[in-house]
PDB file of C-alpha atoms in Angstrom:
ATOM      1  CA  MET A   1      20.588  51.451  19.734  1.00 84.00           C
ATOM      2  CA  PRO A   2      17.268  51.097  17.043  1.00 95.00           C
ATOM      3  CA  VAL A   3      13.351  51.661  17.993  1.00 98.00           C
ATOM      4  CA  ALA A   4      11.693  49.019  20.593  1.00 98.00           C
ATOM      5  CA  VAL A   5       9.030  47.018  18.653  1.00 98.00           C
ATOM      6  CA  VAL A   6       6.330  45.621  21.784  1.00 98.00           C
ATOM      7  CA  THR A   7       3.577  42.704  21.717  1.00 98.00           C
ATOM      8  CA  ASP A   8       1.427  41.447  23.275  1.00 97.00           C
ATOM      9  CA  SER A   9       0.928  37.190  23.092  1.00 95.00           C
ATOM     10  CA  THR A  10      -1.823  36.534  20.807  1.00 95.00           C
ATOM     11  CA  ALA A  11       0.660  37.716  18.121  1.00 95.00           C
ATOM     12  CA  TYR A  12       1.578  33.764  17.953  1.00 92.00           C
ATOM     13  CA  LEU A  13       5.003  34.368  16.813  1.00 93.00           C
ATOM     14  CA  PRO A  14       7.321  31.351  16.540  1.00 89.00           C
ATOM     15  CA  PRO A  15      10.095  32.135  19.264  1.00 91.00           C
ATOM     16  CA  GLU A  16      12.810  31.535  16.420  1.00 93.00           C
ATOM     17  CA  LEU A  17      11.097  34.709  15.177  1.00 94.00           C
ATOM     18  CA  VAL A  18      10.360  36.370  19.234  1.00 96.00           C
ATOM     19  CA  ARG A  19      14.459  36.104  19.830  1.00 96.00           C
ATOM     20  CA  ALA A  20      15.944  37.087  16.293  1.00 96.00           C
ATOM     21  CA  HIS A  21      14.202  40.323  16.670  1.00 97.00           C
ATOM     22  CA  ARG A  22      14.666  41.027  19.595  1.00 96.00           C
ATOM     23  CA  LEU A  23      11.133  41.406  20.152  1.00 98.00           C
ATOM     24  CA  THR A  24       9.384  41.919  23.637  1.00 98.00           C
ATOM     25  CA  VAL A  25       6.278  39.708  24.155  1.00 98.00           C
ATOM     26  CA  VAL A  26       3.484  40.790  27.065  1.00 97.00           C
ATOM     27  CA  PRO A  27       1.672  38.439  27.783  1.00 95.00           C
ATOM     28  CA  LEU A  28      -2.151  38.126  29.081  1.00 95.00           C
ATOM     29  CA  THR A  29      -4.371  36.527  30.865  1.00 93.00           C
ATOM     30  CA  VAL A  30      -6.127  33.028  31.241  1.00 87.00           C
ATOM     31  CA  VAL A  31      -7.545  32.559  34.224  1.00 86.00           C
ATOM     32  CA  LEU A  32      -9.541  28.840  33.756  1.00 80.00           C
ATOM     33  CA  ASN A  33     -11.114  27.338  36.823  1.00 78.00           C
ATOM     34  CA  GLY A  34     -10.451  30.653  38.527  1.00 79.00           C
ATOM     35  CA  ALA A  35      -6.087  29.583  38.256  1.00 81.00           C
ATOM     36  CA  GLU A  36      -4.489  32.299  35.910  1.00 87.00           C
ATOM     37  CA  GLY A  37      -1.683  32.216  34.033  1.00 88.00           C
ATOM     38  CA  LEU A  38      -0.015  33.660  32.558  1.00 90.00           C
ATOM     39  CA  GLU A  39      -0.620  33.408  27.732  1.00 89.00           C
ATOM     40  CA  GLY A  40       1.903  31.295  26.680  1.00 87.00           C
ATOM     41  CA  VAL A  41       4.756  31.307  30.092  1.00 90.00           C
ATOM     42  CA  GLU A  42       2.191  29.708  32.655  1.00 89.00           C
ATOM     43  CA  THR A  43      -1.319  28.995  30.678  1.00 85.00           C
ATOM     44  CA  PHE A  44      -0.588  26.508  27.525  1.00 84.00           C
ATOM     45  CA  PRO A  45      -2.964  25.527  24.585  1.00 81.00           C
ATOM     46  CA  ALA A  46      -3.738  22.393  25.883  1.00 81.00           C
ATOM     47  CA  ASP A  47      -4.531  23.533  29.107  1.00 82.00           C
ATOM     48  CA  ALA A  48      -7.525  25.415  27.374  1.00 76.00           C
ATOM     49  CA  THR A  49      -8.922  23.528  25.561  1.00 75.00           C
ATOM     50  CA  ARG A  50      -8.763  20.473  28.386  1.00 78.00           C
ATOM     51  CA  ALA A  51     -11.425  23.278  30.174  1.00 73.00           C
ATOM     52  CA  LEU A  52     -13.012  23.850  27.696  1.00 70.00           C
ATOM     53  CA  GLY A  53     -13.823  19.996  27.208  1.00 68.00           C
ATOM     54  CA  GLY A  54     -15.394  20.221  30.972  1.00 64.00           C
ATOM     55  CA  ARG A  55     -19.153  19.747  31.357  1.00 64.00           C
ATOM     56  CA  ARG A  56     -18.808  23.160  33.374  1.00 67.00           C
ATOM     57  CA  VAL A  57     -16.179  25.346  32.976  1.00 66.00           C
ATOM     58  CA  SER A  58     -15.414  29.243  33.316  1.00 70.00           C
ATOM     59  CA  VAL A  59     -12.924  30.304  30.764  1.00 73.00           C
ATOM     60  CA  SER A  60     -12.132  34.388  30.819  1.00 78.00           C
ATOM     61  CA  THR A  61      -9.127  36.901  29.972  1.00 84.00           C
ATOM     62  CA  SER A  62      -8.401  39.880  31.323  1.00 91.00           C
ATOM     63  CA  ARG A  63      -5.301  42.223  29.687  1.00 94.00           C
ATOM     64  CA  PRO A  64      -2.371  42.935  31.072  1.00 96.00           C
ATOM     65  CA  SER A  65      -2.978  46.754  33.179  1.00 97.00           C
ATOM     66  CA  PRO A  66      -0.646  50.408  31.621  1.00 98.00           C
ATOM     67  CA  GLU A  67       1.512  49.181  34.585  1.00 98.00           C
ATOM     68  CA  GLN A  68       3.087  46.359  33.193  1.00 97.00           C
ATOM     69  CA  PHE A  69       3.274  48.055  29.450  1.00 98.00           C
ATOM     70  CA  ALA A  70       5.256  51.232  31.695  1.00 98.00           C
ATOM     71  CA  GLN A  71       6.991  48.894  33.383  1.00 98.00           C
ATOM     72  CA  VAL A  72       8.375  47.604  30.002  1.00 98.00           C
ATOM     73  CA  TYR A  73       8.710  50.867  28.725  1.00 98.00           C
ATOM     74  CA  ARG A  74      10.092  52.304  31.111  1.00 98.00           C
ATOM     75  CA  ALA A  75      13.163  49.792  31.019  1.00 98.00           C
ATOM     76  CA  LEU A  76      12.853  49.406  27.354  1.00 98.00           C
ATOM     77  CA  LEU A  77      14.244  52.788  27.047  1.00 98.00           C
ATOM     78  CA  ALA A  78      16.356  53.373  29.747  1.00 98.00           C
ATOM     79  CA  GLU A  79      18.481  50.563  27.884  1.00 97.00           C
ATOM     80  CA  GLY A  80      19.074  52.628  24.787  1.00 97.00           C
ATOM     81  CA  ALA A  81      16.302  52.512  22.259  1.00 97.00           C
ATOM     82  CA  ASP A  82      15.731  55.198  20.224  1.00 96.00           C
ATOM     83  CA  GLY A  83      11.855  54.719  21.383  1.00 98.00           C
ATOM     84  CA  VAL A  84       9.418  51.866  21.473  1.00 98.00           C
ATOM     85  CA  VAL A  85       6.484  51.244  19.006  1.00 98.00           C
ATOM     86  CA  SER A  86       3.823  48.925  20.919  1.00 98.00           C
ATOM     87  CA  VAL A  87       1.773  47.238  18.437  1.00 98.00           C
ATOM     88  CA  HIS A  88      -1.378  45.248  19.836  1.00 98.00           C
ATOM     89  CA  LEU A  89      -4.115  43.057  18.884  1.00 96.00           C
ATOM     90  CA  SER A  90      -7.268  44.680  18.160  1.00 96.00           C
ATOM     91  CA  ALA A  91      -9.069  46.787  20.579  1.00 95.00           C
ATOM     92  CA  GLU A  92     -12.671  45.009  18.657  1.00 92.00           C
ATOM     93  CA  LEU A  93     -11.538  42.426  21.079  1.00 89.00           C
ATOM     94  CA  SER A  94      -9.560  43.607  23.633  1.00 92.00           C
ATOM     95  CA  GLY A  95      -8.708  46.479  25.805  1.00 95.00           C
ATOM     96  CA  THR A  96      -4.976  45.143  26.261  1.00 97.00           C
ATOM     97  CA  VAL A  97      -4.474  48.472  23.822  1.00 97.00           C
ATOM     98  CA  GLU A  98      -6.019  51.119  26.024  1.00 98.00           C
ATOM     99  CA  ALA A  99      -3.609  49.260  28.360  1.00 98.00           C
ATOM    100  CA  ALA A 100      -1.019  49.920  26.339  1.00 98.00           C
ATOM    101  CA  ARG A 101      -2.405  53.332  25.681  1.00 98.00           C
ATOM    102  CA  LEU A 102      -2.558  54.900  28.979  1.00 98.00           C
ATOM    103  CA  ALA A 103       1.188  53.797  29.636  1.00 98.00           C
ATOM    104  CA  ALA A 104       2.531  56.150  26.802  1.00 98.00           C
ATOM    105  CA  ALA A 105       1.044  58.759  27.814  1.00 98.00           C
ATOM    106  CA  GLU A 106       2.544  58.132  31.569  1.00 97.00           C
ATOM    107  CA  VAL A 107       5.840  57.492  30.160  1.00 97.00           C
ATOM    108  CA  GLY A 108       6.139  59.492  27.214  1.00 93.00           C
ATOM    109  CA  ASP A 109       6.581  60.588  23.462  1.00 94.00           C
ATOM    110  CA  ARG A 110       8.768  58.101  22.626  1.00 97.00           C
ATOM    111  CA  VAL A 111       6.432  54.889  22.900  1.00 98.00           C
ATOM    112  CA  GLU A 112       3.074  55.675  19.784  1.00 98.00           C
ATOM    113  CA  VAL A 113       0.943  52.700  20.067  1.00 98.00           C
ATOM    114  CA  VAL A 114      -0.146  50.491  17.115  1.00 98.00           C
ATOM    115  CA  ASP A 115      -4.618  48.616  17.029  1.00 98.00           C
ATOM    116  CA  SER A 116      -3.951  45.742  14.492  1.00 98.00           C
ATOM    117  CA  ARG A 117      -7.273  45.363  14.082  1.00 97.00           C
ATOM    118  CA  SER A 118      -6.876  41.298  14.408  1.00 96.00           C
ATOM    119  CA  THR A 119      -4.997  39.040  16.435  1.00 94.00           C
ATOM    120  CA  GLY A 120      -2.403  35.411  15.725  1.00 95.00           C
ATOM    121  CA  MET A 121      -0.112  36.076  12.466  1.00 96.00           C
ATOM    122  CA  GLY A 122      -2.516  39.518  11.992  1.00 96.00           C
ATOM    123  CA  LEU A 123      -0.709  41.191  14.298  1.00 97.00           C
ATOM    124  CA  GLY A 124       2.749  38.761  14.230  1.00 97.00           C
ATOM    125  CA  PHE A 125       2.442  40.286  10.432  1.00 98.00           C
ATOM    126  CA  PRO A 126       2.500  44.476  11.299  1.00 98.00           C
ATOM    127  CA  VAL A 127       4.938  43.835  13.721  1.00 98.00           C
ATOM    128  CA  LEU A 128       7.271  41.522  11.525  1.00 98.00           C
ATOM    129  CA  ALA A 129       7.449  44.850  10.134  1.00 98.00           C
ATOM    130  CA  ALA A 130       7.892  46.900  12.668  1.00 98.00           C
ATOM    131  CA  ALA A 131      10.887  45.341  13.643  1.00 98.00           C
ATOM    132  CA  THR A 132      12.538  44.793   9.743  1.00 98.00           C
ATOM    133  CA  ALA A 133      11.794  48.318   9.614  1.00 98.00           C
ATOM    134  CA  ALA A 134      13.592  48.883  12.940  1.00 98.00           C
ATOM    135  CA  ALA A 135      15.880  46.786  12.574  1.00 97.00           C
ATOM    136  CA  HIS A 136      17.040  49.264   9.480  1.00 97.00           C
ATOM    137  CA  GLY A 137      17.757  52.074  12.031  1.00 97.00           C
ATOM    138  CA  THR A 138      14.178  53.915  10.504  1.00 98.00           C
ATOM    139  CA  ASP A 139      12.681  56.264  12.908  1.00 98.00           C
ATOM    140  CA  LEU A 140      10.019  55.982  15.745  1.00 98.00           C
ATOM    141  CA  PRO A 141       7.494  57.411  13.421  1.00 98.00           C
ATOM    142  CA  GLY A 142       8.762  55.039   9.996  1.00 98.00           C
ATOM    143  CA  VAL A 143       8.645  51.971  11.934  1.00 98.00           C
ATOM    144  CA  ARG A 144       4.901  52.751  13.157  1.00 98.00           C
ATOM    145  CA  GLN A 145       4.357  53.596   9.679  1.00 98.00           C
ATOM    146  CA  ALA A 146       5.249  50.388   8.937  1.00 98.00           C
ATOM    147  CA  ALA A 147       3.102  48.906  11.322  1.00 98.00           C
ATOM    148  CA  LEU A 148       0.856  50.773   9.639  1.00 98.00           C
ATOM    149  CA  ASP A 149       1.251  50.038   6.154  1.00 98.00           C
ATOM    150  CA  ALA A 150       1.495  46.323   6.837  1.00 98.00           C
ATOM    151  CA  ILE A 151      -1.746  46.002   8.814  1.00 98.00           C
ATOM    152  CA  GLU A 152      -3.119  47.754   5.728  1.00 97.00           C
ATOM    153  CA  ARG A 153      -2.612  44.543   3.790  1.00 97.00           C
ATOM    154  CA  THR A 154      -2.871  41.905   6.487  1.00 97.00           C
ATOM    155  CA  THR A 155      -6.431  39.987   6.080  1.00 96.00           C
ATOM    156  CA  ILE A 156      -7.479  36.477   8.459  1.00 96.00           C
ATOM    157  CA  TRP A 157     -10.278  34.238   7.941  1.00 94.00           C
ATOM    158  CA  PHE A 158     -11.143  31.911  10.113  1.00 89.00           C
ATOM    159  CA  TYR A 159     -13.321  29.037  10.381  1.00 87.00           C
ATOM    160  CA  VAL A 160     -14.695  27.677  13.470  1.00 81.00           C
ATOM    161  CA  ASP A 161     -16.614  24.039  14.839  1.00 74.00           C
ATOM    162  CA  THR A 162     -19.912  26.296  16.380  1.00 66.00           C
ATOM    163  CA  LEU A 163     -19.884  29.473  17.678  1.00 66.00           C
ATOM    164  CA  GLU A 164     -20.788  29.174  21.421  1.00 62.00           C
ATOM    165  CA  PHE A 165     -17.827  30.161  22.955  1.00 59.00           C
ATOM    166  CA  LEU A 166     -16.842  33.449  20.784  1.00 56.00           C
ATOM    167  CA  ARG A 167     -20.970  33.606  21.806  1.00 58.00           C
ATOM    168  CA  ARG A 168     -20.167  33.263  25.708  1.00 56.00           C
ATOM    169  CA  GLY A 169     -16.769  35.792  25.185  1.00 51.00           C
ATOM    170  CA  GLY A 170     -19.357  37.761  24.388  1.00 50.00           C
ATOM    171  CA  ARG A 171     -16.915  38.392  21.195  1.00 47.00           C
ATOM    172  CA  ILE A 172     -20.330  37.847  18.509  1.00 50.00           C
ATOM    173  CA  ASN A 173     -23.835  39.038  19.690  1.00 51.00           C
ATOM    174  CA  ALA A 174     -25.944  35.699  20.824  1.00 45.00           C
ATOM    175  CA  ALA A 175     -28.201  35.590  17.446  1.00 44.00           C
ATOM    176  CA  GLU A 176     -25.419  35.019  15.658  1.00 51.00           C
ATOM    177  CA  ALA A 177     -24.137  32.224  17.208  1.00 47.00           C
ATOM    178  CA  LEU A 178     -28.392  30.487  17.466  1.00 47.00           C
ATOM    179  CA  LEU A 179     -28.063  31.441  14.087  1.00 51.00           C
ATOM    180  CA  GLY A 180     -25.114  29.049  13.569  1.00 49.00           C
ATOM    181  CA  THR A 181     -26.561  26.279  15.883  1.00 51.00           C
ATOM    182  CA  ALA A 182     -29.852  26.925  14.499  1.00 47.00           C
ATOM    183  CA  LEU A 183     -29.328  25.637  11.477  1.00 50.00           C
ATOM    184  CA  SER A 184     -25.897  23.120  12.084  1.00 61.00           C
ATOM    185  CA  VAL A 185     -23.660  25.115  10.534  1.00 71.00           C
ATOM    186  CA  LYS A 186     -19.672  25.216  10.668  1.00 76.00           C
ATOM    187  CA  PRO A 187     -18.911  29.891  10.254  1.00 80.00           C
ATOM    188  CA  ILE A 188     -16.452  31.491   8.778  1.00 88.00           C
ATOM    189  CA  MET A 189     -15.451  34.348   9.927  1.00 85.00           C
ATOM    190  CA  HIS A 190     -13.166  37.300   8.837  1.00 90.00           C
ATOM    191  CA  MET A 191     -12.044  40.579  10.549  1.00 92.00           C
ATOM    192  CA  PRO A 192     -13.193  44.077   9.378  1.00 90.00           C
ATOM    193  CA  ASP A 193     -12.154  47.035  11.145  1.00 88.00           C
ATOM    194  CA  GLY A 194     -10.716  44.877  13.848  1.00 92.00           C
ATOM    195  CA  ALA A 195     -14.306  42.936  15.201  1.00 88.00           C
ATOM    196  CA  ILE A 196     -15.441  39.395  14.271  1.00 84.00           C
ATOM    197  CA  VAL A 197     -17.659  38.600  11.601  1.00 82.00           C
ATOM    198  CA  LEU A 198     -20.130  35.295  10.131  1.00 81.00           C
ATOM    199  CA  LYS A 199     -18.633  36.164   6.862  1.00 86.00           C
ATOM    200  CA  ASP A 200     -19.799  32.400   5.455  1.00 85.00           C
ATOM    201  CA  LYS A 201     -21.857  29.429   6.590  1.00 82.00           C
ATOM    202  CA  VAL A 202     -21.088  25.852   5.333  1.00 85.00           C
ATOM    203  CA  ARG A 203     -21.989  22.439   6.207  1.00 80.00           C
ATOM    204  CA  THR A 204     -18.853  19.922   7.039  1.00 84.00           C
ATOM    205  CA  ALA A 205     -15.358  20.690   8.840  1.00 82.00           C
ATOM    206  CA  SER A 206     -14.037  19.830   4.739  1.00 87.00           C
ATOM    207  CA  ARG A 207     -15.412  22.923   3.271  1.00 90.00           C
ATOM    208  CA  GLY A 208     -14.899  24.953   5.657  1.00 88.00           C
ATOM    209  CA  ILE A 209     -11.271  24.573   4.548  1.00 91.00           C
ATOM    210  CA  ALA A 210     -12.057  24.934   0.742  1.00 93.00           C
ATOM    211  CA  ARG A 211     -13.809  27.698   1.801  1.00 94.00           C
ATOM    212  CA  LEU A 212     -10.848  29.235   3.186  1.00 95.00           C
ATOM    213  CA  VAL A 213      -8.450  29.018   0.477  1.00 96.00           C
ATOM    214  CA  ASP A 214     -10.375  30.622  -1.398  1.00 96.00           C
ATOM    215  CA  LEU A 215     -11.267  33.864   0.207  1.00 95.00           C
ATOM    216  CA  ALA A 216      -7.143  33.506   0.817  1.00 96.00           C
ATOM    217  CA  VAL A 217      -6.817  33.407  -2.658  1.00 96.00           C
ATOM    218  CA  GLU A 218      -8.809  35.629  -3.672  1.00 95.00           C
ATOM    219  CA  ALA A 219      -7.454  38.191  -0.933  1.00 93.00           C
ATOM    220  CA  ALA A 220      -4.207  37.636  -2.570  1.00 95.00           C
ATOM    221  CA  GLY A 221      -5.136  39.300  -6.055  1.00 94.00           C
ATOM    222  CA  GLU A 222      -1.526  38.766  -7.941  1.00 94.00           C
ATOM    223  CA  ALA A 223       0.756  39.369  -5.156  1.00 96.00           C
ATOM    224  CA  GLU A 224       3.290  38.062  -3.276  1.00 97.00           C
ATOM    225  CA  VAL A 225       2.544  35.997  -0.330  1.00 98.00           C
ATOM    226  CA  ASP A 226       3.707  34.999   2.986  1.00 98.00           C
ATOM    227  CA  LEU A 227       1.055  32.731   4.916  1.00 96.00           C
ATOM    228  CA  ALA A 228      -0.146  31.931   7.885  1.00 96.00           C
ATOM    229  CA  VAL A 229      -2.478  28.695   9.992  1.00 96.00           C
ATOM    230  CA  HIS A 230      -3.221  28.637  13.397  1.00 93.00           C
ATOM    231  CA  HIS A 231      -5.029  25.617  14.691  1.00 91.00           C
ATOM    232  CA  LEU A 232      -6.461  24.729  18.090  1.00 86.00           C
ATOM    233  CA  ALA A 233      -6.658  20.559  18.745  1.00 83.00           C
ATOM    234  CA  ALA A 234      -6.753  20.815  15.048  1.00 86.00           C
ATOM    235  CA  PRO A 235      -3.284  19.671  14.161  1.00 89.00           C
ATOM    236  CA  GLN A 236      -4.144  17.013  10.491  1.00 90.00           C
ATOM    237  CA  ARG A 237      -7.343  20.069   9.296  1.00 89.00           C
ATOM    238  CA  ALA A 238      -3.352  22.826   9.881  1.00 91.00           C
ATOM    239  CA  GLU A 239      -1.233  21.117   7.712  1.00 93.00           C
ATOM    240  CA  GLN A 240      -3.982  20.363   5.339  1.00 93.00           C
ATOM    241  CA  LEU A 241      -5.092  24.208   5.298  1.00 94.00           C
ATOM    242  CA  LEU A 242      -1.092  24.414   4.477  1.00 95.00           C
ATOM    243  CA  GLU A 243      -1.210  21.952   1.338  1.00 96.00           C
ATOM    244  CA  ALA A 244      -4.487  23.661  -0.068  1.00 96.00           C
ATOM    245  CA  LEU A 245      -2.280  27.007   0.036  1.00 97.00           C
ATOM    246  CA  ARG A 246       0.944  25.876  -1.177  1.00 97.00           C
ATOM    247  CA  ALA A 247      -0.801  24.702  -4.003  1.00 97.00           C
ATOM    248  CA  ARG A 248      -2.796  27.331  -4.622  1.00 97.00           C
ATOM    249  CA  PHE A 249      -0.157  29.701  -4.707  1.00 97.00           C
ATOM    250  CA  GLY A 250       2.651  27.738  -6.615  1.00 96.00           C
ATOM    251  CA  ASP A 251       6.108  30.275  -6.768  1.00 96.00           C
ATOM    252  CA  ARG A 252       4.085  33.267  -5.602  1.00 97.00           C
ATOM    253  CA  LEU A 253       4.663  31.981  -1.447  1.00 97.00           C
ATOM    254  CA  HIS A 254       7.672  33.280   0.041  1.00 97.00           C
ATOM    255  CA  ASP A 255       7.499  31.903   5.032  1.00 96.00           C
ATOM    256  CA  THR A 256       5.071  30.206   5.971  1.00 96.00           C
ATOM    257  CA  TYR A 257       4.453  29.589   9.549  1.00 94.00           C
ATOM    258  CA  VAL A 258       2.406  26.922  11.684  1.00 93.00           C
ATOM    259  CA  SER A 259       1.267  27.370  15.298  1.00 90.00           C
ATOM    260  CA  GLU A 260      -1.455  26.540  17.059  1.00 88.00           C
ATOM    261  CA  ALA A 261      -3.391  29.567  18.966  1.00 87.00           C
ATOM    262  CA  GLY A 262      -2.757  30.884  22.428  1.00 83.00           C
ATOM    263  CA  ALA A 263      -5.192  29.799  25.539  1.00 80.00           C
ATOM    264  CA  VAL A 264      -7.254  33.469  24.478  1.00 81.00           C
ATOM    265  CA  VAL A 265      -7.874  32.574  21.365  1.00 78.00           C
ATOM    266  CA  ALA A 266      -8.859  29.154  22.604  1.00 74.00           C
ATOM    267  CA  ALA A 267     -10.951  30.475  25.551  1.00 71.00           C
ATOM    268  CA  HIS A 268     -13.160  32.790  22.701  1.00 70.00           C
ATOM    269  CA  ALA A 269     -12.782  30.079  19.639  1.00 71.00           C
ATOM    270  CA  GLY A 270     -13.312  26.414  20.587  1.00 71.00           C
ATOM    271  CA  PRO A 271     -11.010  23.760  19.546  1.00 74.00           C
ATOM    272  CA  GLY A 272     -11.547  22.701  15.727  1.00 79.00           C
ATOM    273  CA  LEU A 273     -10.261  26.649  14.893  1.00 84.00           C
ATOM    274  CA  ALA A 274      -8.966  26.234  12.017  1.00 90.00           C
ATOM    275  CA  CYS A 275      -6.840  30.126  10.649  1.00 93.00           C
ATOM    276  CA  VAL A 276      -5.560  31.394   7.952  1.00 96.00           C
ATOM    277  CA  VAL A 277      -3.257  35.128   7.432  1.00 97.00           C
ATOM    278  CA  ILE A 278      -2.474  36.227   4.827  1.00 97.00           C
ATOM    279  CA  HIS A 279      -0.164  38.930   3.840  1.00 98.00           C
ATOM    280  CA  ARG A 280       1.009  40.475   0.603  1.00 97.00           C
ATOM    281  CA  ARG A 281       4.419  41.613   0.851  1.00 96.00           C
ATOM    282  CA  PRO A 282       5.294  45.168  -1.283  1.00 89.00           C
ATOM    283  CA  ALA A 283       5.123  45.229  -5.044  1.00 80.00           C
TER     284      ALA A 283
END
């Protein structure tokens, strides 16, 4: 049986891709005003958007437990998988990778854990690369390397209407949030080495979309690309972004994915999020 590939719910992979690649998705937990729910199973983007719009709101997230991961790994190995490659959102954002590594250490050396240093399809593209390698019969080290190679070819940029939600969740520091609110700017963020960093500032949402397009084209260089667009309660903004990217990339653009970010990212980014992920195809 091929190597099994595991990821977490923050990859926001379309359900048809999850099924087609036989992926196992372990959900994170979202806590909205004291009510817990598994992301994508019990709690969805609209739930987080409604909660964030309230005057008094308490939103938090938590990682799966090591035991949850251990149960998944043991089940896959018991079903005959040659090994497991488990690819997860950045360790700078969540303890999910740590929980997976603790579980892998308990289960044994047939499980490899990879930190994607990203989230959304910044995680999803490496997961798909690993699953494709596994489907072609690649061994455990080779499937892990396929994920690592895809990580190096994947870049994520995102726009948020305010830095306040990232500040509340501890994903950026208070000084960065103050800078954004004091100047009434719209921040453009990226994730070098897995941490969320302020890249640029614009004055309007339309300029934010235009800047995302420019940054994506710059990151792609001359490569053939796949891309993903995420949004949160902003479908028109996502469509505008996708059309602009299609116009700029032309024939170099291959697979495209559009999806609403899930409740975990919603809790930390807030409504209005627009995100583009560029995956440069191997030459």
